[in-house]
Short mmCIF file of C-alpha atoms and ligand atoms in Angstrom, two decimals:
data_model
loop_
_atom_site.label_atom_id
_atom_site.label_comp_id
_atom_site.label_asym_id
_atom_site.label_seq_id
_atom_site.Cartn_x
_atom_site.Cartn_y
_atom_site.Cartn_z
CA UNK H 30 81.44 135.79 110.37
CA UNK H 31 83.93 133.27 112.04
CA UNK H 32 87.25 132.65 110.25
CA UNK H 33 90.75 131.71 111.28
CA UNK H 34 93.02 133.91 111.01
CA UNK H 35 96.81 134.62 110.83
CA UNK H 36 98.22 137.51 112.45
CA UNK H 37 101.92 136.19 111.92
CA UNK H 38 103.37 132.80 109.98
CA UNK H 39 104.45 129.97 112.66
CA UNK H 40 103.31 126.67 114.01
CA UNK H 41 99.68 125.01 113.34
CA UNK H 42 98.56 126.99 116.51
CA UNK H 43 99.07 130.64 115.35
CA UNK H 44 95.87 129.75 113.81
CA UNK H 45 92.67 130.96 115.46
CA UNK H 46 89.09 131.06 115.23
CA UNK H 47 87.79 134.87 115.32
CA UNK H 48 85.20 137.03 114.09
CA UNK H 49 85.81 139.06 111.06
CA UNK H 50 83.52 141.37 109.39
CA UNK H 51 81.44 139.53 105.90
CA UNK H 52 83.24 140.22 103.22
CA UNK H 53 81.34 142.11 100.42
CA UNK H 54 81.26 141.02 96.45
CA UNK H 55 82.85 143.64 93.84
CA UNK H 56 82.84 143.17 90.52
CA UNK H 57 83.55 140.14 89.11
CA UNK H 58 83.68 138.80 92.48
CA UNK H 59 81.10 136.20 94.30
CA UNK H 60 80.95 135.35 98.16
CA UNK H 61 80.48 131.65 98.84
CA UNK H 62 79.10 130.47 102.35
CA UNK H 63 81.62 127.52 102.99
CA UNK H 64 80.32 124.39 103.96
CA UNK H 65 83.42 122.74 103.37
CA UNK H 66 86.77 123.72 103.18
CA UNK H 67 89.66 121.95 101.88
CA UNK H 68 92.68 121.23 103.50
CA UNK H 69 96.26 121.19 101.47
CA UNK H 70 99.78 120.96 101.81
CA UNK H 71 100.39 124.27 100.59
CA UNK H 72 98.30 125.64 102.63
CA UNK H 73 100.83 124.63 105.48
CA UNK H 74 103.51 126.12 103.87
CA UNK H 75 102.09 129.56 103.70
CA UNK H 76 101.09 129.17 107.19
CA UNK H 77 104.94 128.50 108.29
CA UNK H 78 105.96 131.37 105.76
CA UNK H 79 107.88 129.35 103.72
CA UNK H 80 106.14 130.18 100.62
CA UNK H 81 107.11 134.06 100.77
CA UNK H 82 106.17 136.99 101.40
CA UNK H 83 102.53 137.34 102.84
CA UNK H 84 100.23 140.43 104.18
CA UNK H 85 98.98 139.47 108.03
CA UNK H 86 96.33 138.90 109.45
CA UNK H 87 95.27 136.73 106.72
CA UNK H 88 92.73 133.64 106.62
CA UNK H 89 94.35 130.41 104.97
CA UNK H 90 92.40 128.07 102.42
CA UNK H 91 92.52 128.04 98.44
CA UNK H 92 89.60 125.15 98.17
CA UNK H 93 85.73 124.60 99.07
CA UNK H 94 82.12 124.64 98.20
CA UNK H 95 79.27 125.63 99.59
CA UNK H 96 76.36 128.08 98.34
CA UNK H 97 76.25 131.24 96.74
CA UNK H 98 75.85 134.24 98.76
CA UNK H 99 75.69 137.19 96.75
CA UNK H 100 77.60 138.03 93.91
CA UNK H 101 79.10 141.69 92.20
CA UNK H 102 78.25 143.40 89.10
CA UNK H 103 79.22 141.69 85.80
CA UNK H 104 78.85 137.99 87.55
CA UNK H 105 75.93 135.50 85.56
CA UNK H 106 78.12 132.50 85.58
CA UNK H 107 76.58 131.62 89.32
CA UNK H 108 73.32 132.90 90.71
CA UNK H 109 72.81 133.29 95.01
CA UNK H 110 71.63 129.89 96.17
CA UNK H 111 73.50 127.92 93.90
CA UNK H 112 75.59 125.04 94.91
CA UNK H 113 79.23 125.35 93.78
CA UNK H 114 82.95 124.60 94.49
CA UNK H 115 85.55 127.08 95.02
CA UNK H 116 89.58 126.87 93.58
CA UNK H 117 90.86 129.74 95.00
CA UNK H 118 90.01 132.49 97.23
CA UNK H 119 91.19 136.25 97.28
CA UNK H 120 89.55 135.95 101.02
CA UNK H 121 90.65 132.55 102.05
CA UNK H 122 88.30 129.31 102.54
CA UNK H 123 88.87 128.57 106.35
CA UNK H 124 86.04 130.96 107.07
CA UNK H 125 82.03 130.71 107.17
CA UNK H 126 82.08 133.09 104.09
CA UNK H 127 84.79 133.11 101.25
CA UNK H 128 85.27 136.37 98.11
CA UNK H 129 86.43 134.33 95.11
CA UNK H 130 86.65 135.62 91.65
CA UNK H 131 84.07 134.44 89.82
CA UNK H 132 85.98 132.57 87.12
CA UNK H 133 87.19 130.25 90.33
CA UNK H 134 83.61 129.37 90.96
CA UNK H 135 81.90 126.37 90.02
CA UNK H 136 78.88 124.56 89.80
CA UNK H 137 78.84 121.20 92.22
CA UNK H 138 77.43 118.20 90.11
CA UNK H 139 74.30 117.30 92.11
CA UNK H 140 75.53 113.88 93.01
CA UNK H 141 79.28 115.21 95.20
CA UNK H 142 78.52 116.57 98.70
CA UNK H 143 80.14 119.98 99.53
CA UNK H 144 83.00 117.89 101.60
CA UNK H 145 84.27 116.45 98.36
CA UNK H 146 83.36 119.42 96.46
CA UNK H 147 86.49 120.87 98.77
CA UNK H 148 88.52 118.14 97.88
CA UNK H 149 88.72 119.31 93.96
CA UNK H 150 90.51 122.68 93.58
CA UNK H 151 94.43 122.09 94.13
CA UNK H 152 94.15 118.52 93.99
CA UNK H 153 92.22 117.87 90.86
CA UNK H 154 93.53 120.61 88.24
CA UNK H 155 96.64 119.81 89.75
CA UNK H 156 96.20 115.59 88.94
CA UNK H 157 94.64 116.83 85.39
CA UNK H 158 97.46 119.55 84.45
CA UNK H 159 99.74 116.91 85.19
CA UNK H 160 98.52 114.07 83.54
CA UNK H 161 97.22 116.23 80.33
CA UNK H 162 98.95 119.32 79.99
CA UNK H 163 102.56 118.32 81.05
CA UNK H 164 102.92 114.47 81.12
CA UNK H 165 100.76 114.17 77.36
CA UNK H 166 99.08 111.04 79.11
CA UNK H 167 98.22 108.79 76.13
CA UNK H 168 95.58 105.25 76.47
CA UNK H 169 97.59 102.49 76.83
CA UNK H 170 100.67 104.15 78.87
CA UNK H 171 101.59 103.04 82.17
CA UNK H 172 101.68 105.67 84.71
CA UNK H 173 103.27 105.67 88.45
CA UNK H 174 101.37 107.80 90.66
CA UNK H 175 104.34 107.98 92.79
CA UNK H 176 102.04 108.60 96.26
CA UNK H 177 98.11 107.87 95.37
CA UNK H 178 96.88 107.38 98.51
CA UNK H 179 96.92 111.30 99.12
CA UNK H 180 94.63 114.27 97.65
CA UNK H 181 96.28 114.69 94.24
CA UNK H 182 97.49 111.16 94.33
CA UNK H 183 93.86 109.77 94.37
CA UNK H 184 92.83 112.48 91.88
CA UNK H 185 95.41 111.17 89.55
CA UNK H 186 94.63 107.39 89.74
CA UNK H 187 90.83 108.12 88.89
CA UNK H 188 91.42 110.26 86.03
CA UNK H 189 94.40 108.03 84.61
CA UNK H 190 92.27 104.62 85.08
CA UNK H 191 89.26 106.99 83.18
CA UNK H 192 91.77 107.67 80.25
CA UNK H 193 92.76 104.25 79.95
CA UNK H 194 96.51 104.73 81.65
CA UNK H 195 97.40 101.63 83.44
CA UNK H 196 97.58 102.78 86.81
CA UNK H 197 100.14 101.31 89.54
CA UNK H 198 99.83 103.56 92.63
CA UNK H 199 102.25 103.78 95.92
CA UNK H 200 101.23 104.15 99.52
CA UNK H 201 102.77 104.11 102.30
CA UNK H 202 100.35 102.30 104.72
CA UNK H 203 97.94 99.38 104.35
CA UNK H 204 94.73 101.51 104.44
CA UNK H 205 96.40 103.81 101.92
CA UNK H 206 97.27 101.24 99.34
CA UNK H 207 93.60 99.60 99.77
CA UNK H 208 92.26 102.33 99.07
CA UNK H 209 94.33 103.21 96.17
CA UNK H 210 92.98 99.66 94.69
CA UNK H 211 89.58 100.75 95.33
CA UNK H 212 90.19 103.62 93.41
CA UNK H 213 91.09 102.21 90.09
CA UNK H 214 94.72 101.22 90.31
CA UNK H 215 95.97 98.38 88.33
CA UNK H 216 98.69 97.96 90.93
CA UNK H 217 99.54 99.44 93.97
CA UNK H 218 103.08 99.62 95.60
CA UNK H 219 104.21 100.06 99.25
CA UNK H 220 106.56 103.23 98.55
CA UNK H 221 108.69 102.28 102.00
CA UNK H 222 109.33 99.13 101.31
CA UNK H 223 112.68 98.68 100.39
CA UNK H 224 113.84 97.49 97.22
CA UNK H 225 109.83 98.14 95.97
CA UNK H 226 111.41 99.93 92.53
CA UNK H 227 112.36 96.05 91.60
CA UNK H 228 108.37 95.47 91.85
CA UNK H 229 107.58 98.44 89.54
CA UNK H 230 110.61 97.29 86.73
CA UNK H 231 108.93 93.48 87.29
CA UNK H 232 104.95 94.77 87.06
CA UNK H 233 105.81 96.51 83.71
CA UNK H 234 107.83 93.19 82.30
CA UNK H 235 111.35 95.01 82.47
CA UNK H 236 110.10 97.96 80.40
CA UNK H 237 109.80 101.15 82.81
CA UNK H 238 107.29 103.14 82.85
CA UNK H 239 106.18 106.13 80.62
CA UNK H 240 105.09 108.54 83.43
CA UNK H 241 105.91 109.16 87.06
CA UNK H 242 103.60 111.83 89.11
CA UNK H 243 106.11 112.31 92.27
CA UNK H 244 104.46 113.72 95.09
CA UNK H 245 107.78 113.32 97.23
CA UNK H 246 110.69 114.20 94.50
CA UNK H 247 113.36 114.93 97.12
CA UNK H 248 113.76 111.45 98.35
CA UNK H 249 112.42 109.48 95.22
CA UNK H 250 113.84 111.28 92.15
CA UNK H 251 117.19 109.41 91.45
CA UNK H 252 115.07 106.20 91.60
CA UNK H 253 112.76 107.00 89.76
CA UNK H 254 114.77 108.31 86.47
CA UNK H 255 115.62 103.87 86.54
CA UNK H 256 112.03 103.71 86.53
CA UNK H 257 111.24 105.15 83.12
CA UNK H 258 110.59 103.52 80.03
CA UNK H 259 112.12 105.23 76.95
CA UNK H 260 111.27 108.95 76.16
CA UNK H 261 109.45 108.44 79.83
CA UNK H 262 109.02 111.67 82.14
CA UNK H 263 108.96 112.40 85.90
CA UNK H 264 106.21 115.34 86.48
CA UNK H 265 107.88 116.83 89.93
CA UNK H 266 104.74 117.67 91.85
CA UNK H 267 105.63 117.57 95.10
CA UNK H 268 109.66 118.26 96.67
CA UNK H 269 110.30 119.26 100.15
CA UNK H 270 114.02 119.74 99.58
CA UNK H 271 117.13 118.73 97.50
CA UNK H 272 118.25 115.46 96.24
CA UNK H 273 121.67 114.38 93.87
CA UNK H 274 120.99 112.40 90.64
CA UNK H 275 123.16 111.00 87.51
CA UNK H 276 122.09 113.24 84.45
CA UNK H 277 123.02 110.53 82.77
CA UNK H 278 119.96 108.61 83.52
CA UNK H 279 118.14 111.26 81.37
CA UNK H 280 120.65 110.31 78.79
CA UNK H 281 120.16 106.79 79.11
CA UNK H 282 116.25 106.36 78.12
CA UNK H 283 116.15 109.88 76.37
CA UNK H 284 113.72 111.00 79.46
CA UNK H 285 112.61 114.23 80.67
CA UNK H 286 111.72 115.68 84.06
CA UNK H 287 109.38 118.15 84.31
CA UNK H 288 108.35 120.74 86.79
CA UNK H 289 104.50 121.86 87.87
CA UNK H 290 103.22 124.52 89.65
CA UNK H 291 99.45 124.89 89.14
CA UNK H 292 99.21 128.10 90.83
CA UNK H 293 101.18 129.39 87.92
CA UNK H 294 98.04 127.92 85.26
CA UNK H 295 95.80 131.36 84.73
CA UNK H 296 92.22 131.57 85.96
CA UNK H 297 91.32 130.55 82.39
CA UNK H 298 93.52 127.34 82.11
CA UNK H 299 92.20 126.38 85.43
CA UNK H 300 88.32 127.20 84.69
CA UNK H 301 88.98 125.11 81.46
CA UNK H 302 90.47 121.99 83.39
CA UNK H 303 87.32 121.88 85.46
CA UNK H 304 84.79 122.14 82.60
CA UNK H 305 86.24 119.45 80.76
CA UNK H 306 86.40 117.14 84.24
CA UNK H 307 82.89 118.01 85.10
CA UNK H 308 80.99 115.52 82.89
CA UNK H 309 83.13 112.55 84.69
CA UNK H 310 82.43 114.29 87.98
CA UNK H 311 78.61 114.16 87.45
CA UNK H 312 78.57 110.68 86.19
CA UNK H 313 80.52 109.42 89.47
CA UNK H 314 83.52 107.99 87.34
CA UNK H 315 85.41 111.14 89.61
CA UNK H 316 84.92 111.06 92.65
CA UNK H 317 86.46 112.81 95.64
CA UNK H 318 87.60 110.82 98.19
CA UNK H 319 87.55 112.00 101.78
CA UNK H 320 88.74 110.55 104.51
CA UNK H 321 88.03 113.01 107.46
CA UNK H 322 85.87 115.72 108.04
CA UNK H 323 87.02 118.27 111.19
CA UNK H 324 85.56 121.18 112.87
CA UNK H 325 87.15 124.73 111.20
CA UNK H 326 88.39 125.45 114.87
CA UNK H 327 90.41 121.96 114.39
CA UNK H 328 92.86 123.19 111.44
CA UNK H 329 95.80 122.72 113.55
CA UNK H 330 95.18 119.49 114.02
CA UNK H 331 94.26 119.08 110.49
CA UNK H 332 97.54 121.24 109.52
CA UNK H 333 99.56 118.58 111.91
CA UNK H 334 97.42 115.36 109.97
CA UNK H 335 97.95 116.60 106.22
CA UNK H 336 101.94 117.00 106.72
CA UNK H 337 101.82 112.97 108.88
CA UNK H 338 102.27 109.79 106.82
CA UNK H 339 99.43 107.80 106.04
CA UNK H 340 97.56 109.69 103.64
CA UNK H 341 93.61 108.63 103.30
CA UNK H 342 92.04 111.05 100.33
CA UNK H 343 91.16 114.79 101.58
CA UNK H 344 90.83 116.40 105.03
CA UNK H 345 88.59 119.06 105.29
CA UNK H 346 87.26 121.61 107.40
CA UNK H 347 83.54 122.33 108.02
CA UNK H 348 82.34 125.59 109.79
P1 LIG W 418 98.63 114.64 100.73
O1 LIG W 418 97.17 114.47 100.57
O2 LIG W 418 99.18 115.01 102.05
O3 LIG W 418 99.35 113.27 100.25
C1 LIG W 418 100.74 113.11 100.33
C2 LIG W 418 101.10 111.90 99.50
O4 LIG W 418 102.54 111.75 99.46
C3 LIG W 418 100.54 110.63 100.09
O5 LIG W 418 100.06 109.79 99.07
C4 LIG W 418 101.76 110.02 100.76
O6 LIG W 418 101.67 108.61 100.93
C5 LIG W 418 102.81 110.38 99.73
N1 LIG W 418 104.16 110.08 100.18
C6 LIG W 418 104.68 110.10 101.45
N2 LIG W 418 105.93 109.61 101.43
C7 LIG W 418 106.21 109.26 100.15
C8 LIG W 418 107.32 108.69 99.50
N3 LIG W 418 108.45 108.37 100.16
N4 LIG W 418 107.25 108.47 98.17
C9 LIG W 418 106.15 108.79 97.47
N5 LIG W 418 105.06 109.32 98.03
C10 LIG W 418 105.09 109.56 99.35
O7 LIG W 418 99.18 115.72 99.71
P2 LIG W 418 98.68 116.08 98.22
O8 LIG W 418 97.68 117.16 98.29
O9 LIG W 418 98.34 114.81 97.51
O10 LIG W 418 100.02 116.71 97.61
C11 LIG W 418 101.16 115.86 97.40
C12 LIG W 418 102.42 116.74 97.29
O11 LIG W 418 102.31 117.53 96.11
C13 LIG W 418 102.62 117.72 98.45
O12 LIG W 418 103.99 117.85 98.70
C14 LIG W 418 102.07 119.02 97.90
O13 LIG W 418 102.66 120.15 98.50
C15 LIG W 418 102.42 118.91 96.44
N6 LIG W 418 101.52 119.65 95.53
C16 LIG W 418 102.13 120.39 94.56
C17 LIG W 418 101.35 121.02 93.62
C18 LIG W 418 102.04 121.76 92.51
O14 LIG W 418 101.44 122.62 91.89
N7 LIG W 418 103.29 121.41 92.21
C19 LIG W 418 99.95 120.97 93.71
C20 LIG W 418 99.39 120.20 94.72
C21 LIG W 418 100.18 119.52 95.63
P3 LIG W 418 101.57 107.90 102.39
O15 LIG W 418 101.06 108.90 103.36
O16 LIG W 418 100.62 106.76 102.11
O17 LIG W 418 102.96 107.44 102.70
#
């Protein structure tokens, strides 16, 4: 099969398309034929090596969907031929073929085509675990999805508008924050605009707000600790470095910031997320967002796009 491949961490171009041999179901294990593959910061960072140690060659890619191939002993959760989606691969998802475990398999609603069937894995437990799990999103709170316009960001904006959150969401571009509107926001925010923090404090009548998803906590977290309403929290999703704040702004409204990794959530947790989402996936009232679809041989490119400004939903790959 065709799969790019690593043979040592570096720029976007140390990727390369090449032929590798099929990889082969044991048990517990299923082999998906990617259709689409799903393209995320992290990924990125693995590539560069800045997210430790990692054995090379390797092929990059934790999300996709496509059809099932074969499957090991043990496996009746998916049958070959089935359509399904993919979070997390032991063989990696920029390839024509991918070996998942089987608990990180899962059935495609009928109505979401296999490119937005790659856009759920990272970015949708991710948008869930921190909404649900960390953030205890309640109806009637007001949440800042501090950078909506992106995978998780979009993610986050449908599931908090389904749960009855209102929803002002940030962009940095005028094709970002319309489509952040389009996707359920109550409000949307232009996150380099100076001075935009006064908008937030003025949209929620003085009060703050009760949660803050922060896809970029290394320039926004100081801010946003003003931001919060009392006993509010900042879920730190997303930091690409270090940033000073006043610990007594914690103090001040009794707040809280909290950390998420969802790679740490088990295969359970994660397998759990996506049951109880799949009901609002098959009625549409999720639904992935993608904003461009590139050859496999392209992920440089696509590597280069998903670290640029101007976020528009999910790139992903196809083979
Ligand atoms: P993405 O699709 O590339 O989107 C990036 C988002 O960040 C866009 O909405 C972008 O908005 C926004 N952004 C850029 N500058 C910003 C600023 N100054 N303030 C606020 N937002 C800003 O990435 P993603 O998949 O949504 O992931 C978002 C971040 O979370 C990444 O850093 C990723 O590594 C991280 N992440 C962490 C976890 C975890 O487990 N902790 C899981 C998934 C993702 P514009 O482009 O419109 O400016």
């Amino acid at each position: 099969m065709k799969a790019i491949r690593i043979h040592a961490p570096g720029a976007p171009d140390v990727m390369k398309l090449e032929d590798v041999p099929d990889p082969q179901p044991g048990a517990g294990q299923v082999v998906v034929r990617i259709k689409a593959a799903g393209v995320n910061p992290v990924d990125t960072y693995i590539r560069a090596g800045a997210y430790g140690q990692v054995s090379c060659p390797f092929t990059p890619g934790m999300d996709g969907a496509g059809v099932v191939e074969s499957v090991g002993e043990g496996v009746d959760r998916v049958r070959p031929g089935d359509r399904v989606f993919v979070a997390g691969s032991i063989s990696g998802t920029y390839a024509e073929l991918a070996l998942c475990s089987a608990k990180r398999v899962h059935p495609l609603p009928e109505n979401l085509s296999f490119a937005q069937g790659a856009a759920l894995g990272v970015p949708y437990s991710t948008a869930y675990a921190a909404l649900f799990d960390r953030a205890w999103a309640a109806m009637g709170q007001t949440v800042l999805v501090h950078g909506a316009s992106g995978g998780v960001g979009i993610a986050a904006v449908q599931m908090a508008r389904q749960a009855g959150l209102t929803v002002i969401g940030t962009a940095g571009s005028d094709r970002g924050r319309q489509l952040v509107q389009e996707q359920g926001a109550h409000h949307v925010v232009d996150h380099s605009r100076p001075g935009y923090e006064e908008e937030i404090m003025r949209l929620t009548g003085g009060r703050g707000v009760d949660i803050i998803l922060e896809m970029l906590a290394n320039v926004n977290l100081a801010r946003d600790l003003k931001l919060l309403a009392r006993r509010g929290r900042v879920i730190v999703i997303g930091s690409r470095g270090e940033i000073t704040i006043d610990p007594r702004d914690t103090m001040r409204q009794d707040s809280s910031i909290i950390g998420l990794l969802v790679l740490s959530y088990t295969e359970d947790e994660l397998a759990d997320f996506f049951r109880l989402m799949t009901p609002a996936l098959a009625s549409g009232n999720l639904t992935p967002v993608v904003g461009v679809v590139m050859h496999l041989a392209e992920a440089p490119t696509a590597h280069e796009q998903v670290m640029a400004p101007g976020a528009y939903g999910k790139i992903v790959l196809e083979p």
